[in-house]
Amino acid sequence: MMSCWGSVVMWFHLTIVIATYNNLVESKSCAFEAIFNFGDSNTDTGGFYAAFPSQGSPYGITHFKKPTGRATDGRVIIDFLAQGLGLPFVSPYLQSIGSDFRHGANFATSASTVLMPQTSLFVSGVSPFYLEIQLRQFKQFKAKVDELQSKGNTNLPPSDIFGKSLYTFNIGQNDFTGNLASKGTGGVKEYLPQVVSQITSTIKEIYGLGGRTFLVLNLAPIGCYPAFLVELPHESSDIDEFGCMKSYNNAVVDYNKMLKDALAQTRKDLSDANVIYVDTHAVLLELFQHPTSHGFKYGNKACCGNGGGAYNFNQQVFCGNTKEINGQTLSATACEDPYSYVSWDGIHATEAANKLTANAILNDDSIFDPTFSLHKFCDIQPIG
């Protein structure tokens, strides 16, 4: 028969076990209760197509089994990032039906630029929702949260969410590539300082509204993209051993250094904020250069395209489209196994490549400048 003292000891140990378990359960949390994303098609989760409904198959064929406004076969980087932080997918700000903004909003839209576009969507396809507009939308969102939260709106976050959020930027690629064919790298470089300046000034404005942690993704190695390998002028001598264009990739490296230096200065100006440069360029470059080392078969060949060959990209027929050209009907269709490709449609990465990029953001501190770890803020969840 157990003594009274023995019962006390057992109760004490049981209490410790229960308390430890409760602490472990409670630790499954994240300091970031929301994500606010600013960007282009690389992180658009349906904003552009909420404004201009038109996306068809085969976009979305892997994870969602239908088009969702994402410019890939499945999920984009921001989807995986949200999952890793234990948050739901971030709803597009422009999506009026079915959105849940309790854990943030996504202001990114396909074809967005940092600088104000000098042409119309209906002329060149450039989105009207450039970075300044996305910032204005964020300000309007915050104003509405402050106004409506007191009225018990359950679809919005609490008013104090903005200091507990992660702010992500993945934008600038369209500023860089939009005029490359006509102006060349030299002409494009003339206005890239304005692009960087606009990004840093946007960070400072959001800081003034309560934001304190900013992740800024750099530009991808566009010289490895199938679309640009077909569209941009280059000599055979410009192709490196991995099949990428050296001149364009070198120009991207120069831009990324400019961005990195500007963010370092911004960090000094905002001493109590985390202003982090994220080198996703290195991650994607590795995938393009050594695809088979990461489970892929093809680096610079598009999964969804037309023409076959080295790139499977036809600039006259984009993914999912069918056109009659010179009396011949051409269709740009998807490959049977998108998980074997780094490039989805010649311009955007596949879900598989996005997952590896997001995994690096979640777990590889070496891609951050300065050193930064999301594990210090969150109990990172596995991404599937």
GROMACS .gro file of C-alpha atoms in nm:
model
  384
    1MET     CA    1   0.000   0.000   0.000
    2MET     CA    2   0.141   0.343  -0.100
    3SER     CA    3   0.223   0.579   0.187
    4CYS     CA    4   0.082   0.928   0.206
    5TRP     CA    5   0.431   1.067   0.135
    6GLY     CA    6   0.460   0.839  -0.168
    7SER     CA    7   0.131   0.972  -0.300
    8VAL     CA    8   0.256   1.327  -0.257
    9VAL     CA    9   0.578   1.246  -0.445
   10MET     CA   10   0.385   1.079  -0.729
   11TRP     CA   11   0.147   1.377  -0.748
   12PHE     CA   12   0.446   1.614  -0.757
   13HIS     CA   13   0.610   1.426  -1.045
   14LEU     CA   14   0.283   1.401  -1.232
   15THR     CA   15   0.235   1.777  -1.194
   16ILE     CA   16   0.582   1.838  -1.339
   17VAL     CA   17   0.511   1.608  -1.634
   18ILE     CA   18   0.180   1.781  -1.707
   19ALA     CA   19   0.336   2.126  -1.672
   20THR     CA   20   0.623   2.029  -1.900
   21TYR     CA   21   0.381   1.895  -2.159
   22ASN     CA   22   0.171   2.212  -2.140
   23ASN     CA   23   0.482   2.425  -2.186
   24LEU     CA   24   0.582   2.221  -2.490
   25VAL     CA   25   0.237   2.262  -2.638
   26GLU     CA   26   0.235   2.634  -2.564
   27SER     CA   27   0.580   2.670  -2.723
   28LYS     CA   28   0.434   2.558  -3.054
   29SER     CA   29   0.381   2.920  -3.143
   30CYS     CA   30   0.530   3.207  -3.334
   31ALA     CA   31   0.612   3.564  -3.242
   32PHE     CA   32   0.478   3.663  -3.584
   33GLU     CA   33   0.101   3.647  -3.582
   34ALA     CA   34   0.063   3.769  -3.939
   35ILE     CA   35   0.243   3.813  -4.271
   36PHE     CA   36   0.209   4.118  -4.493
   37ASN     CA   37   0.361   4.057  -4.834
   38PHE     CA   38   0.451   4.301  -5.112
   39GLY     CA   39   0.552   4.164  -5.447
   40ASP     CA   40   0.489   4.043  -5.800
   41SER     CA   41   0.391   3.711  -5.957
   42ASN     CA   42   0.657   3.523  -5.761
   43THR     CA   43   0.443   3.562  -5.446
   44ASP     CA   44   0.100   3.656  -5.581
   45THR     CA   45  -0.161   3.425  -5.428
   46GLY     CA   46  -0.450   3.545  -5.642
   47GLY     CA   47  -0.454   3.924  -5.628
   48PHE     CA   48  -0.406   3.996  -5.996
   49TYR     CA   49  -0.668   3.745  -6.104
   50ALA     CA   50  -0.912   3.874  -5.844
   51ALA     CA   51  -0.889   4.208  -6.024
   52PHE     CA   52  -0.865   4.063  -6.376
   53PRO     CA   53  -1.014   3.709  -6.376
   54SER     CA   54  -0.863   3.509  -6.661
   55GLN     CA   55  -0.624   3.241  -6.539
   56GLY     CA   56  -0.690   2.891  -6.671
   57SER     CA   57  -0.535   2.549  -6.658
   58PRO     CA   58  -0.280   2.402  -6.625
   59TYR     CA   59  -0.191   2.653  -6.351
   60GLY     CA   60  -0.254   2.502  -6.008
   61ILE     CA   61  -0.254   2.142  -6.131
   62THR     CA   62  -0.045   1.990  -5.851
   63HIS     CA   63  -0.146   2.114  -5.506
   64PHE     CA   64  -0.478   2.292  -5.562
   65LYS     CA   65  -0.594   2.089  -5.865
   66LYS     CA   66  -0.730   2.409  -6.018
   67PRO     CA   67  -0.614   2.764  -6.104
   68THR     CA   68  -0.590   2.988  -5.797
   69GLY     CA   69  -0.420   3.294  -5.942
   70ARG     CA   70  -0.073   3.168  -5.855
   71ALA     CA   71   0.175   3.177  -6.142
   72THR     CA   72   0.288   2.819  -6.096
   73ASP     CA   73   0.164   2.461  -6.079
   74GLY     CA   74   0.096   2.481  -5.705
   75ARG     CA   75   0.217   2.690  -5.416
   76VAL     CA   76   0.445   2.993  -5.412
   77ILE     CA   77   0.715   3.084  -5.161
   78ILE     CA   78   0.483   3.285  -4.935
   79ASP     CA   79   0.249   2.986  -4.901
   80PHE     CA   80   0.529   2.767  -4.768
   81LEU     CA   81   0.659   3.046  -4.547
   82ALA     CA   82   0.316   3.084  -4.387
   83GLN     CA   83   0.294   2.710  -4.334
   84GLY     CA   84   0.637   2.702  -4.171
   85LEU     CA   85   0.534   2.974  -3.928
   86GLY     CA   86   0.214   2.787  -3.842
   87LEU     CA   87  -0.011   3.038  -4.019
   88PRO     CA   88  -0.283   2.985  -4.282
   89PHE     CA   89  -0.227   3.089  -4.644
   90VAL     CA   90  -0.218   3.467  -4.675
   91SER     CA   91  -0.529   3.597  -4.850
   92PRO     CA   92  -0.489   3.840  -5.141
   93TYR     CA   93  -0.591   4.192  -5.043
   94LEU     CA   94  -0.784   4.230  -5.369
   95GLN     CA   95  -0.990   3.913  -5.317
   96SER     CA   96  -1.327   4.025  -5.185
   97ILE     CA   97  -1.487   3.682  -5.146
   98GLY     CA   98  -1.357   3.409  -4.919
   99SER     CA   99  -1.064   3.601  -4.771
  100ASP     CA  100  -0.954   3.582  -4.409
  101PHE     CA  101  -0.727   3.866  -4.304
  102ARG     CA  102  -0.682   3.769  -3.939
  103HIS     CA  103  -0.325   3.662  -4.011
  104GLY     CA  104  -0.222   3.922  -4.265
  105ALA     CA  105  -0.275   4.018  -4.627
  106ASN     CA  106  -0.095   3.972  -4.956
  107PHE     CA  107  -0.063   4.287  -5.166
  108ALA     CA  108   0.146   4.121  -5.439
  109THR     CA  109   0.006   4.101  -5.790
  110SER     CA  110   0.146   3.944  -6.104
  111ALA     CA  111   0.339   4.179  -6.335
  112SER     CA  112   0.387   4.437  -6.058
  113THR     CA  113   0.684   4.670  -6.058
  114VAL     CA  114   0.852   4.878  -5.791
  115LEU     CA  115   0.845   5.196  -5.999
  116MET     CA  116   0.532   5.350  -6.147
  117PRO     CA  117   0.471   5.186  -6.487
  118GLN     CA  118   0.500   5.412  -6.788
  119THR     CA  119   0.252   5.208  -6.987
  120SER     CA  120  -0.088   5.045  -6.951
  121LEU     CA  121  -0.178   4.691  -6.852
  122PHE     CA  122  -0.368   4.659  -7.178
  123VAL     CA  123  -0.067   4.768  -7.382
  124SER     CA  124   0.223   4.585  -7.222
  125GLY     CA  125   0.068   4.365  -6.952
  126VAL     CA  126   0.230   4.553  -6.664
  127SER     CA  127   0.020   4.556  -6.347
  128PRO     CA  128  -0.119   4.889  -6.225
  129PHE     CA  129  -0.054   4.773  -5.868
  130TYR     CA  130   0.307   4.886  -5.837
  131LEU     CA  131   0.478   4.910  -5.498
  132GLU     CA  132   0.347   5.256  -5.407
  133ILE     CA  133  -0.009   5.136  -5.468
  134GLN     CA  134   0.055   4.825  -5.260
  135LEU     CA  135   0.178   5.049  -4.978
  136ARG     CA  136  -0.135   5.262  -5.003
  137GLN     CA  137  -0.345   4.948  -4.986
  138PHE     CA  138  -0.160   4.845  -4.671
  139LYS     CA  139  -0.227   5.185  -4.514
  140GLN     CA  140  -0.595   5.154  -4.604
  141PHE     CA  141  -0.601   4.803  -4.458
  142LYS     CA  142  -0.453   4.928  -4.130
  143ALA     CA  143  -0.696   5.218  -4.114
  144LYS     CA  144  -0.991   4.981  -4.165
  145VAL     CA  145  -0.860   4.744  -3.897
  146ASP     CA  146  -0.836   5.033  -3.651
  147GLU     CA  147  -1.186   5.148  -3.745
  148LEU     CA  148  -1.372   4.817  -3.763
  149GLN     CA  149  -1.206   4.609  -3.495
  150SER     CA  150  -1.394   4.793  -3.224
  151LYS     CA  151  -1.716   4.694  -3.400
  152GLY     CA  152  -1.641   4.325  -3.360
  153ASN     CA  153  -1.541   4.238  -3.715
  154THR     CA  154  -1.414   3.880  -3.694
  155ASN     CA  155  -1.248   3.871  -4.037
  156LEU     CA  156  -0.977   4.117  -3.937
  157PRO     CA  157  -0.677   4.099  -3.702
  158PRO     CA  158  -0.655   4.296  -3.376
  159SER     CA  159  -0.525   4.651  -3.397
  160ASP     CA  160  -0.195   4.560  -3.233
  161ILE     CA  161  -0.109   4.301  -3.501
  162PHE     CA  162   0.115   4.532  -3.703
  163GLY     CA  163   0.400   4.524  -3.453
  164LYS     CA  164   0.376   4.144  -3.433
  165SER     CA  165   0.394   4.077  -3.805
  166LEU     CA  166   0.650   3.969  -4.060
  167TYR     CA  167   0.678   4.199  -4.363
  168THR     CA  168   0.810   4.035  -4.678
  169PHE     CA  169   0.919   4.188  -5.009
  170ASN     CA  170   0.973   3.995  -5.331
  171ILE     CA  171   0.954   4.257  -5.604
  172GLY     CA  172   1.177   4.422  -5.862
  173GLN     CA  173   1.215   4.148  -6.121
  174ASN     CA  174   0.977   4.318  -6.365
  175ASP     CA  175   1.160   4.651  -6.328
  176PHE     CA  176   1.479   4.468  -6.417
  177THR     CA  177   1.355   4.254  -6.705
  178GLY     CA  178   1.087   4.478  -6.856
  179ASN     CA  179   1.328   4.682  -7.068
  180LEU     CA  180   1.622   4.446  -7.098
  181ALA     CA  181   1.555   4.352  -7.460
  182SER     CA  182   1.533   4.715  -7.575
  183LYS     CA  183   1.775   4.893  -7.342
  184GLY     CA  184   2.021   4.622  -7.247
  185THR     CA  185   2.182   4.588  -6.905
  186GLY     CA  186   2.347   4.930  -6.934
  187GLY     CA  187   2.018   5.110  -6.992
  188VAL     CA  188   1.839   4.923  -6.715
  189LYS     CA  189   2.113   4.996  -6.462
  190GLU     CA  190   2.044   5.368  -6.497
  191TYR     CA  191   1.715   5.347  -6.307
  192LEU     CA  192   1.785   5.057  -6.070
  193PRO     CA  193   1.899   5.296  -5.791
  194GLN     CA  194   1.543   5.436  -5.797
  195VAL     CA  195   1.407   5.083  -5.756
  196VAL     CA  196   1.622   5.023  -5.450
  197SER     CA  197   1.539   5.365  -5.305
  198GLN     CA  198   1.166   5.299  -5.340
  199ILE     CA  199   1.196   4.967  -5.158
  200THR     CA  200   1.386   5.119  -4.864
  201SER     CA  201   1.151   5.417  -4.838
  202THR     CA  202   0.855   5.177  -4.829
  203ILE     CA  203   1.018   4.988  -4.543
  204LYS     CA  204   1.061   5.312  -4.353
  205GLU     CA  205   0.696   5.407  -4.402
  206ILE     CA  206   0.579   5.069  -4.275
  207TYR     CA  207   0.818   5.104  -3.982
  208GLY     CA  208   0.641   5.429  -3.898
  209LEU     CA  209   0.315   5.233  -3.889
  210GLY     CA  210   0.451   4.976  -3.645
  211GLY     CA  211   0.639   4.723  -3.859
  212ARG     CA  212   0.962   4.591  -3.708
  213THR     CA  213   1.072   4.280  -3.902
  214PHE     CA  214   1.132   4.295  -4.277
  215LEU     CA  215   1.257   4.021  -4.508
  216VAL     CA  216   1.364   4.150  -4.850
  217LEU     CA  217   1.427   3.881  -5.110
  218ASN     CA  218   1.683   3.966  -5.375
  219LEU     CA  219   1.652   3.910  -5.750
  220ALA     CA  220   1.674   3.564  -5.902
  221PRO     CA  221   1.935   3.465  -6.164
  222ILE     CA  222   1.718   3.558  -6.463
  223GLY     CA  223   2.000   3.462  -6.699
  224CYS     CA  224   1.906   3.099  -6.627
  225TYR     CA  225   1.535   3.137  -6.701
  226PRO     CA  226   1.412   2.960  -7.017
  227ALA     CA  227   1.202   3.260  -7.126
  228PHE     CA  228   1.493   3.502  -7.115
  229LEU     CA  229   1.730   3.254  -7.273
  230VAL     CA  230   1.492   3.261  -7.571
  231GLU     CA  231   1.390   3.628  -7.566
  232LEU     CA  232   1.701   3.825  -7.472
  233PRO     CA  233   1.977   3.893  -7.722
  234HIS     CA  234   2.306   3.720  -7.646
  235GLU     CA  235   2.602   3.552  -7.808
  236SER     CA  236   2.687   3.186  -7.764
  237SER     CA  237   3.001   3.297  -7.582
  238ASP     CA  238   2.776   3.449  -7.315
  239ILE     CA  239   2.645   3.106  -7.211
  240ASP     CA  240   2.827   2.958  -6.912
  241GLU     CA  241   2.890   2.591  -6.836
  242PHE     CA  242   2.545   2.563  -6.675
  243GLY     CA  243   2.358   2.702  -6.975
  244CYS     CA  244   2.294   3.046  -6.821
  245MET     CA  245   2.369   3.390  -6.966
  246LYS     CA  246   2.666   3.539  -6.783
  247SER     CA  247   2.609   3.904  -6.872
  248TYR     CA  248   2.251   3.915  -6.742
  249ASN     CA  249   2.333   3.719  -6.429
  250ASN     CA  250   2.626   3.951  -6.359
  251ALA     CA  251   2.390   4.248  -6.389
  252VAL     CA  252   2.157   4.084  -6.137
  253VAL     CA  253   2.451   4.038  -5.899
  254ASP     CA  254   2.531   4.410  -5.929
  255TYR     CA  255   2.170   4.500  -5.849
  256ASN     CA  256   2.161   4.263  -5.554
  257LYS     CA  257   2.475   4.422  -5.409
  258MET     CA  258   2.315   4.764  -5.443
  259LEU     CA  259   2.005   4.638  -5.264
  260LYS     CA  260   2.212   4.474  -4.991
  261ASP     CA  261   2.410   4.793  -4.927
  262ALA     CA  262   2.094   5.006  -4.919
  263LEU     CA  263   1.930   4.772  -4.667
  264ALA     CA  264   2.242   4.793  -4.450
  265GLN     CA  265   2.200   5.170  -4.438
  266THR     CA  266   1.829   5.136  -4.368
  267ARG     CA  267   1.917   4.905  -4.080
  268LYS     CA  268   2.131   5.179  -3.929
  269ASP     CA  269   1.849   5.429  -3.967
  270LEU     CA  270   1.599   5.192  -3.800
  271SER     CA  271   1.815   5.057  -3.521
  272ASP     CA  272   1.536   4.873  -3.338
  273ALA     CA  273   1.410   4.694  -3.648
  274ASN     CA  274   1.514   4.373  -3.822
  275VAL     CA  275   1.583   4.474  -4.182
  276ILE     CA  276   1.704   4.153  -4.344
  277TYR     CA  277   1.846   4.090  -4.691
  278VAL     CA  278   1.751   3.740  -4.810
  279ASP     CA  279   1.976   3.576  -5.067
  280THR     CA  280   1.724   3.355  -5.244
  281HIS     CA  281   1.930   3.422  -5.558
  282ALA     CA  282   2.192   3.180  -5.425
  283VAL     CA  283   1.929   2.913  -5.363
  284LEU     CA  284   1.777   2.937  -5.710
  285LEU     CA  285   2.115   2.960  -5.881
  286GLU     CA  286   2.212   2.633  -5.714
  287LEU     CA  287   1.893   2.469  -5.841
  288PHE     CA  288   1.950   2.589  -6.196
  289GLN     CA  289   2.316   2.489  -6.196
  290HIS     CA  290   2.281   2.152  -6.026
  291PRO     CA  291   1.919   2.040  -6.069
  292THR     CA  292   1.987   1.669  -6.037
  293SER     CA  293   2.154   1.721  -5.699
  294HIS     CA  294   1.819   1.842  -5.563
  295GLY     CA  295   1.581   1.589  -5.715
  296PHE     CA  296   1.515   1.763  -6.048
  297LYS     CA  297   1.585   1.650  -6.401
  298TYR     CA  298   1.576   1.988  -6.575
  299GLY     CA  299   1.714   2.328  -6.481
  300ASN     CA  300   1.657   2.574  -6.764
  301LYS     CA  301   1.379   2.390  -6.945
  302ALA     CA  302   1.018   2.491  -6.886
  303CYS     CA  303   0.763   2.234  -6.775
  304CYS     CA  304   0.472   2.419  -6.932
  305GLY     CA  305   0.551   2.553  -7.276
  306ASN     CA  306   0.574   2.488  -7.645
  307GLY     CA  307   0.851   2.392  -7.881
  308GLY     CA  308   1.040   2.129  -7.687
  309GLY     CA  309   1.413   2.150  -7.734
  310ALA     CA  310   1.648   2.283  -7.469
  311TYR     CA  311   1.406   2.539  -7.325
  312ASN     CA  312   1.051   2.434  -7.426
  313PHE     CA  313   0.954   2.801  -7.444
  314ASN     CA  314   0.783   2.981  -7.729
  315GLN     CA  315   0.736   3.352  -7.673
  316GLN     CA  316   0.435   3.349  -7.908
  317VAL     CA  317   0.245   3.086  -7.707
  318PHE     CA  318   0.258   3.108  -7.328
  319CYS     CA  319   0.167   2.831  -7.087
  320GLY     CA  320  -0.197   2.727  -7.111
  321ASN     CA  321  -0.261   2.908  -7.440
  322THR     CA  322  -0.340   2.785  -7.788
  323LYS     CA  323  -0.279   3.000  -8.096
  324GLU     CA  324  -0.286   2.962  -8.471
  325ILE     CA  325   0.044   3.081  -8.613
  326ASN     CA  326   0.120   3.065  -8.985
  327GLY     CA  327  -0.169   2.826  -9.036
  328GLN     CA  328  -0.053   2.593  -8.761
  329THR     CA  329  -0.228   2.546  -8.426
  330LEU     CA  330   0.021   2.559  -8.139
  331SER     CA  331  -0.052   2.481  -7.773
  332ALA     CA  332   0.163   2.536  -7.468
  333THR     CA  333   0.088   2.243  -7.238
  334ALA     CA  334   0.224   2.115  -6.909
  335CYS     CA  335   0.473   1.835  -6.866
  336GLU     CA  336   0.369   1.511  -6.697
  337ASP     CA  337   0.591   1.561  -6.390
  338PRO     CA  338   0.632   1.925  -6.276
  339TYR     CA  339   0.835   1.803  -5.978
  340SER     CA  340   1.118   1.720  -6.220
  341TYR     CA  341   1.151   2.084  -6.329
  342VAL     CA  342   1.291   2.398  -6.165
  343SER     CA  343   1.105   2.623  -6.412
  344TRP     CA  344   0.729   2.604  -6.447
  345ASP     CA  345   0.647   2.825  -6.746
  346GLY     CA  346   0.983   2.972  -6.839
  347ILE     CA  347   0.944   3.273  -6.608
  348HIS     CA  348   0.825   3.129  -6.276
  349ALA     CA  349   0.953   2.849  -6.057
  350THR     CA  350   0.763   2.526  -5.998
  351GLU     CA  351   0.605   2.447  -5.664
  352ALA     CA  352   0.894   2.206  -5.598
  353ALA     CA  353   1.151   2.481  -5.651
  354ASN     CA  354   0.944   2.725  -5.442
  355LYS     CA  355   0.935   2.473  -5.160
  356LEU     CA  356   1.313   2.437  -5.153
  357THR     CA  357   1.355   2.815  -5.161
  358ALA     CA  358   1.110   2.861  -4.875
  359ASN     CA  359   1.277   2.584  -4.679
  360ALA     CA  360   1.605   2.775  -4.704
  361ILE     CA  361   1.436   3.089  -4.569
  362LEU     CA  362   1.291   2.892  -4.280
  363ASN     CA  363   1.600   2.693  -4.189
  364ASP     CA  364   1.920   2.824  -4.350
  365ASP     CA  365   2.057   3.121  -4.157
  366SER     CA  366   2.343   3.162  -4.405
  367ILE     CA  367   2.120   3.325  -4.670
  368PHE     CA  368   2.044   3.622  -4.444
  369ASP     CA  369   2.236   3.945  -4.401
  370PRO     CA  370   2.286   4.014  -4.120
  371THR     CA  371   2.265   3.671  -3.956
  372PHE     CA  372   1.903   3.600  -3.877
  373SER     CA  373   1.707   3.295  -3.771
  374LEU     CA  374   1.332   3.252  -3.782
  375HIS     CA  375   1.378   2.971  -3.528
  376LYS     CA  376   1.448   3.236  -3.263
  377PHE     CA  377   1.100   3.376  -3.318
  378CYS     CA  378   0.897   3.071  -3.407
  379ASP     CA  379   0.869   2.700  -3.360
  380ILE     CA  380   0.913   2.624  -3.729
  381GLN     CA  381   0.666   2.371  -3.862
  382PRO     CA  382   0.749   2.117  -4.135
  383ILE     CA  383   0.632   2.220  -4.481
  384GLY     CA  384   0.465   1.958  -4.697
   0.00000   0.00000   0.00000
